[in-house]
């Protein structure tokens, strides 16, 4: 049901804005993958792709520590039974707002792949 996928997306946004790593990671499958252009820049050896909760924990912990004022403001969210497409504004103090699109692929009520696109 699209409502379940949509609920996962709203919980994802809430956990991210709270900087709650455990709550965020609980939404992911243990072997989930995450792709981000920021990863490609900060960790070039990954080529932008990490796999597994441990790698995601390290990545987001670093981001939350470096950017304590990081906040995502959702502007659009579309969900079906196995995918969510979100658009949001990345807000960081002393930085220009950035438009972001992110796709969450969902199986058995867990995120198995998240892909970030910068606008």
mmCIF file with all atom_site columns, C-alpha atoms in Angstrom:
data_model
loop_
_atom_site.group_PDB
_atom_site.id
_atom_site.type_symbol
_atom_site.label_atom_id
_atom_site.label_alt_id
_atom_site.label_comp_id
_atom_site.label_asym_id
_atom_site.label_entity_id
_atom_site.label_seq_id
_atom_site.pdbx_PDB_ins_code
_atom_site.Cartn_x
_atom_site.Cartn_y
_atom_site.Cartn_z
_atom_site.occupancy
_atom_site.B_iso_or_equiv
_atom_site.pdbx_formal_charge
_atom_site.auth_seq_id
_atom_site.auth_comp_id
_atom_site.auth_asym_id
_atom_site.auth_atom_id
_atom_site.pdbx_PDB_model_num
ATOM 1   C CA . UNK A 1 1   ? 0.000  0.000  0.000  1.00 0.00 ? 1   UNK A CA 1
ATOM 2   C CA . UNK A 1 2   ? 1.303  3.483  -0.836 1.00 0.00 ? 2   UNK A CA 1
ATOM 3   C CA . UNK A 1 3   ? 0.377  4.661  2.673  1.00 0.00 ? 3   UNK A CA 1
ATOM 4   C CA . UNK A 1 4   ? 3.017  2.370  4.216  1.00 0.00 ? 4   UNK A CA 1
ATOM 5   C CA . UNK A 1 5   ? 5.719  3.704  1.902  1.00 0.00 ? 5   UNK A CA 1
ATOM 6   C CA . UNK A 1 6   ? 4.623  7.260  2.591  1.00 0.00 ? 6   UNK A CA 1
ATOM 7   C CA . UNK A 1 7   ? 4.761  6.594  6.344  1.00 0.00 ? 7   UNK A CA 1
ATOM 8   C CA . UNK A 1 8   ? 8.338  5.303  6.010  1.00 0.00 ? 8   UNK A CA 1
ATOM 9   C CA . UNK A 1 9   ? 9.293  8.494  4.152  1.00 0.00 ? 9   UNK A CA 1
ATOM 10  C CA . UNK A 1 10  ? 7.782  10.744 6.812  1.00 0.00 ? 10  UNK A CA 1
ATOM 11  C CA . UNK A 1 11  ? 9.549  8.764  9.548  1.00 0.00 ? 11  UNK A CA 1
ATOM 12  C CA . UNK A 1 12  ? 12.783 9.069  7.539  1.00 0.00 ? 12  UNK A CA 1
ATOM 13  C CA . UNK A 1 13  ? 12.437 12.864 7.347  1.00 0.00 ? 13  UNK A CA 1
ATOM 14  C CA . UNK A 1 14  ? 11.578 13.095 11.036 1.00 0.00 ? 14  UNK A CA 1
ATOM 15  C CA . UNK A 1 15  ? 14.549 10.948 12.092 1.00 0.00 ? 15  UNK A CA 1
ATOM 16  C CA . UNK A 1 16  ? 16.903 12.892 9.840  1.00 0.00 ? 16  UNK A CA 1
ATOM 17  C CA . UNK A 1 17  ? 15.773 16.274 11.154 1.00 0.00 ? 17  UNK A CA 1
ATOM 18  C CA . UNK A 1 18  ? 16.051 15.005 14.737 1.00 0.00 ? 18  UNK A CA 1
ATOM 19  C CA . UNK A 1 19  ? 19.583 13.695 13.954 1.00 0.00 ? 19  UNK A CA 1
ATOM 20  C CA . UNK A 1 20  ? 18.401 10.376 15.412 1.00 0.00 ? 20  UNK A CA 1
ATOM 21  C CA . UNK A 1 21  ? 20.736 7.809  13.850 1.00 0.00 ? 21  UNK A CA 1
ATOM 22  C CA . UNK A 1 22  ? 19.144 4.752  15.445 1.00 0.00 ? 22  UNK A CA 1
ATOM 23  C CA . UNK A 1 23  ? 15.651 5.764  14.358 1.00 0.00 ? 23  UNK A CA 1
ATOM 24  C CA . UNK A 1 24  ? 16.943 6.519  10.850 1.00 0.00 ? 24  UNK A CA 1
ATOM 25  C CA . UNK A 1 25  ? 18.880 3.278  10.454 1.00 0.00 ? 25  UNK A CA 1
ATOM 26  C CA . UNK A 1 26  ? 15.941 1.222  11.758 1.00 0.00 ? 26  UNK A CA 1
ATOM 27  C CA . UNK A 1 27  ? 14.114 2.123  8.536  1.00 0.00 ? 27  UNK A CA 1
ATOM 28  C CA . UNK A 1 28  ? 16.785 0.407  6.406  1.00 0.00 ? 28  UNK A CA 1
ATOM 29  C CA . UNK A 1 29  ? 17.400 -3.203 5.486  1.00 0.00 ? 29  UNK A CA 1
ATOM 30  C CA . UNK A 1 30  ? 20.724 -4.497 6.875  1.00 0.00 ? 30  UNK A CA 1
ATOM 31  C CA . UNK A 1 31  ? 22.181 -4.749 3.343  1.00 0.00 ? 31  UNK A CA 1
ATOM 32  C CA . UNK A 1 32  ? 20.677 -1.515 2.014  1.00 0.00 ? 32  UNK A CA 1
ATOM 33  C CA . UNK A 1 33  ? 22.582 0.713  -0.382 1.00 0.00 ? 33  UNK A CA 1
ATOM 34  C CA . UNK A 1 34  ? 22.813 4.497  -0.413 1.00 0.00 ? 34  UNK A CA 1
ATOM 35  C CA . UNK A 1 35  ? 24.019 6.695  -3.270 1.00 0.00 ? 35  UNK A CA 1
ATOM 36  C CA . UNK A 1 36  ? 24.796 10.403 -2.927 1.00 0.00 ? 36  UNK A CA 1
ATOM 37  C CA . UNK A 1 37  ? 26.837 12.973 -4.863 1.00 0.00 ? 37  UNK A CA 1
ATOM 38  C CA . UNK A 1 38  ? 28.094 14.261 -1.483 1.00 0.00 ? 38  UNK A CA 1
ATOM 39  C CA . UNK A 1 39  ? 29.530 10.801 -0.788 1.00 0.00 ? 39  UNK A CA 1
ATOM 40  C CA . UNK A 1 40  ? 31.383 10.939 -4.079 1.00 0.00 ? 40  UNK A CA 1
ATOM 41  C CA . UNK A 1 41  ? 32.985 14.216 -2.981 1.00 0.00 ? 41  UNK A CA 1
ATOM 42  C CA . UNK A 1 42  ? 33.738 13.442 0.676  1.00 0.00 ? 42  UNK A CA 1
ATOM 43  C CA . UNK A 1 43  ? 34.605 9.750  0.206  1.00 0.00 ? 43  UNK A CA 1
ATOM 44  C CA . UNK A 1 44  ? 35.816 9.432  -3.420 1.00 0.00 ? 44  UNK A CA 1
ATOM 45  C CA . UNK A 1 45  ? 36.801 5.788  -2.925 1.00 0.00 ? 45  UNK A CA 1
ATOM 46  C CA . UNK A 1 46  ? 33.089 4.911  -2.649 1.00 0.00 ? 46  UNK A CA 1
ATOM 47  C CA . UNK A 1 47  ? 32.252 6.422  -6.035 1.00 0.00 ? 47  UNK A CA 1
ATOM 48  C CA . UNK A 1 48  ? 29.155 7.757  -4.257 1.00 0.00 ? 48  UNK A CA 1
ATOM 49  C CA . UNK A 1 49  ? 27.762 4.370  -3.174 1.00 0.00 ? 49  UNK A CA 1
ATOM 50  C CA . UNK A 1 50  ? 27.847 2.748  0.254  1.00 0.00 ? 50  UNK A CA 1
ATOM 51  C CA . UNK A 1 51  ? 26.314 -0.517 1.401  1.00 0.00 ? 51  UNK A CA 1
ATOM 52  C CA . UNK A 1 52  ? 25.063 -1.710 4.783  1.00 0.00 ? 52  UNK A CA 1
ATOM 53  C CA . UNK A 1 53  ? 23.943 -0.016 7.966  1.00 0.00 ? 53  UNK A CA 1
ATOM 54  C CA . UNK A 1 54  ? 27.477 0.271  9.337  1.00 0.00 ? 54  UNK A CA 1
ATOM 55  C CA . UNK A 1 55  ? 28.620 2.392  6.393  1.00 0.00 ? 55  UNK A CA 1
ATOM 56  C CA . UNK A 1 56  ? 25.456 4.501  6.578  1.00 0.00 ? 56  UNK A CA 1
ATOM 57  C CA . UNK A 1 57  ? 25.925 4.982  10.311 1.00 0.00 ? 57  UNK A CA 1
ATOM 58  C CA . UNK A 1 58  ? 29.441 6.296  9.763  1.00 0.00 ? 58  UNK A CA 1
ATOM 59  C CA . UNK A 1 59  ? 28.326 8.560  6.901  1.00 0.00 ? 59  UNK A CA 1
ATOM 60  C CA . UNK A 1 60  ? 25.360 10.167 8.658  1.00 0.00 ? 60  UNK A CA 1
ATOM 61  C CA . UNK A 1 61  ? 27.091 10.424 12.038 1.00 0.00 ? 61  UNK A CA 1
ATOM 62  C CA . UNK A 1 62  ? 29.826 12.436 10.332 1.00 0.00 ? 62  UNK A CA 1
ATOM 63  C CA . UNK A 1 63  ? 27.247 14.623 8.553  1.00 0.00 ? 63  UNK A CA 1
ATOM 64  C CA . UNK A 1 64  ? 25.279 15.284 11.761 1.00 0.00 ? 64  UNK A CA 1
ATOM 65  C CA . UNK A 1 65  ? 28.463 16.215 13.638 1.00 0.00 ? 65  UNK A CA 1
ATOM 66  C CA . UNK A 1 66  ? 29.772 18.494 10.854 1.00 0.00 ? 66  UNK A CA 1
ATOM 67  C CA . UNK A 1 67  ? 26.387 20.107 10.174 1.00 0.00 ? 67  UNK A CA 1
ATOM 68  C CA . UNK A 1 68  ? 24.458 20.366 13.459 1.00 0.00 ? 68  UNK A CA 1
ATOM 69  C CA . UNK A 1 69  ? 21.927 22.770 11.895 1.00 0.00 ? 69  UNK A CA 1
ATOM 70  C CA . UNK A 1 70  ? 21.212 20.572 8.854  1.00 0.00 ? 70  UNK A CA 1
ATOM 71  C CA . UNK A 1 71  ? 17.486 20.451 8.160  1.00 0.00 ? 71  UNK A CA 1
ATOM 72  C CA . UNK A 1 72  ? 15.353 19.039 5.346  1.00 0.00 ? 72  UNK A CA 1
ATOM 73  C CA . UNK A 1 73  ? 12.122 20.785 4.380  1.00 0.00 ? 73  UNK A CA 1
ATOM 74  C CA . UNK A 1 74  ? 9.919  18.546 2.224  1.00 0.00 ? 74  UNK A CA 1
ATOM 75  C CA . UNK A 1 75  ? 8.310  20.197 -0.792 1.00 0.00 ? 75  UNK A CA 1
ATOM 76  C CA . UNK A 1 76  ? 6.864  17.143 -2.557 1.00 0.00 ? 76  UNK A CA 1
ATOM 77  C CA . UNK A 1 77  ? 6.401  13.471 -1.791 1.00 0.00 ? 77  UNK A CA 1
ATOM 78  C CA . UNK A 1 78  ? 4.944  10.777 -4.037 1.00 0.00 ? 78  UNK A CA 1
ATOM 79  C CA . UNK A 1 79  ? 4.666  7.134  -2.993 1.00 0.00 ? 79  UNK A CA 1
ATOM 80  C CA . UNK A 1 80  ? 3.575  3.834  -4.423 1.00 0.00 ? 80  UNK A CA 1
ATOM 81  C CA . UNK A 1 81  ? 3.858  0.351  -2.936 1.00 0.00 ? 81  UNK A CA 1
ATOM 82  C CA . UNK A 1 82  ? 7.618  -0.015 -3.395 1.00 0.00 ? 82  UNK A CA 1
ATOM 83  C CA . UNK A 1 83  ? 9.055  3.444  -4.031 1.00 0.00 ? 83  UNK A CA 1
ATOM 84  C CA . UNK A 1 84  ? 8.970  6.974  -2.674 1.00 0.00 ? 84  UNK A CA 1
ATOM 85  C CA . UNK A 1 85  ? 10.090 10.049 -4.584 1.00 0.00 ? 85  UNK A CA 1
ATOM 86  C CA . UNK A 1 86  ? 10.803 13.014 -2.317 1.00 0.00 ? 86  UNK A CA 1
ATOM 87  C CA . UNK A 1 87  ? 11.812 16.555 -3.101 1.00 0.00 ? 87  UNK A CA 1
ATOM 88  C CA . UNK A 1 88  ? 13.126 18.683 -0.284 1.00 0.00 ? 88  UNK A CA 1
ATOM 89  C CA . UNK A 1 89  ? 15.208 21.734 0.481  1.00 0.00 ? 89  UNK A CA 1
ATOM 90  C CA . UNK A 1 90  ? 18.519 21.083 2.235  1.00 0.00 ? 90  UNK A CA 1
ATOM 91  C CA . UNK A 1 91  ? 19.051 23.896 4.706  1.00 0.00 ? 91  UNK A CA 1
ATOM 92  C CA . UNK A 1 92  ? 22.337 24.497 6.516  1.00 0.00 ? 92  UNK A CA 1
ATOM 93  C CA . UNK A 1 93  ? 23.258 27.627 8.424  1.00 0.00 ? 93  UNK A CA 1
ATOM 94  C CA . UNK A 1 94  ? 25.607 29.901 6.413  1.00 0.00 ? 94  UNK A CA 1
ATOM 95  C CA . UNK A 1 95  ? 25.062 27.894 3.205  1.00 0.00 ? 95  UNK A CA 1
ATOM 96  C CA . UNK A 1 96  ? 22.743 28.497 0.286  1.00 0.00 ? 96  UNK A CA 1
ATOM 97  C CA . UNK A 1 97  ? 19.632 26.284 0.308  1.00 0.00 ? 97  UNK A CA 1
ATOM 98  C CA . UNK A 1 98  ? 19.920 23.307 -2.045 1.00 0.00 ? 98  UNK A CA 1
ATOM 99  C CA . UNK A 1 99  ? 17.112 21.516 -3.894 1.00 0.00 ? 99  UNK A CA 1
ATOM 100 C CA . UNK A 1 100 ? 17.330 17.744 -3.439 1.00 0.00 ? 100 UNK A CA 1
ATOM 101 C CA . UNK A 1 101 ? 15.413 14.832 -4.902 1.00 0.00 ? 101 UNK A CA 1
ATOM 102 C CA . UNK A 1 102 ? 15.652 11.413 -3.274 1.00 0.00 ? 102 UNK A CA 1
ATOM 103 C CA . UNK A 1 103 ? 14.245 8.035  -4.178 1.00 0.00 ? 103 UNK A CA 1
ATOM 104 C CA . UNK A 1 104 ? 13.654 5.385  -1.514 1.00 0.00 ? 104 UNK A CA 1
ATOM 105 C CA . UNK A 1 105 ? 13.156 1.844  -2.787 1.00 0.00 ? 105 UNK A CA 1
ATOM 106 C CA . UNK A 1 106 ? 11.176 -0.211 -0.274 1.00 0.00 ? 106 UNK A CA 1
ATOM 107 C CA . UNK A 1 107 ? 10.748 -3.962 0.163  1.00 0.00 ? 107 UNK A CA 1
ATOM 108 C CA . UNK A 1 108 ? 9.022  -5.645 3.090  1.00 0.00 ? 108 UNK A CA 1
ATOM 109 C CA . UNK A 1 109 ? 8.633  -2.256 4.818  1.00 0.00 ? 109 UNK A CA 1
ATOM 110 C CA . UNK A 1 110 ? 12.393 -1.533 4.806  1.00 0.00 ? 110 UNK A CA 1
ATOM 111 C CA . UNK A 1 111 ? 14.415 0.825  2.628  1.00 0.00 ? 111 UNK A CA 1
ATOM 112 C CA . UNK A 1 112 ? 16.713 -1.270 0.409  1.00 0.00 ? 112 UNK A CA 1
ATOM 113 C CA . UNK A 1 113 ? 18.162 1.522  -1.723 1.00 0.00 ? 113 UNK A CA 1
ATOM 114 C CA . UNK A 1 114 ? 18.214 5.305  -1.392 1.00 0.00 ? 114 UNK A CA 1
ATOM 115 C CA . UNK A 1 115 ? 19.468 7.572  -4.169 1.00 0.00 ? 115 UNK A CA 1
ATOM 116 C CA . UNK A 1 116 ? 20.080 11.298 -3.817 1.00 0.00 ? 116 UNK A CA 1
ATOM 117 C CA . UNK A 1 117 ? 20.045 13.805 -6.672 1.00 0.00 ? 117 UNK A CA 1
ATOM 118 C CA . UNK A 1 118 ? 21.067 17.457 -6.303 1.00 0.00 ? 118 UNK A CA 1
ATOM 119 C CA . UNK A 1 119 ? 19.169 20.112 -8.188 1.00 0.00 ? 119 UNK A CA 1
#
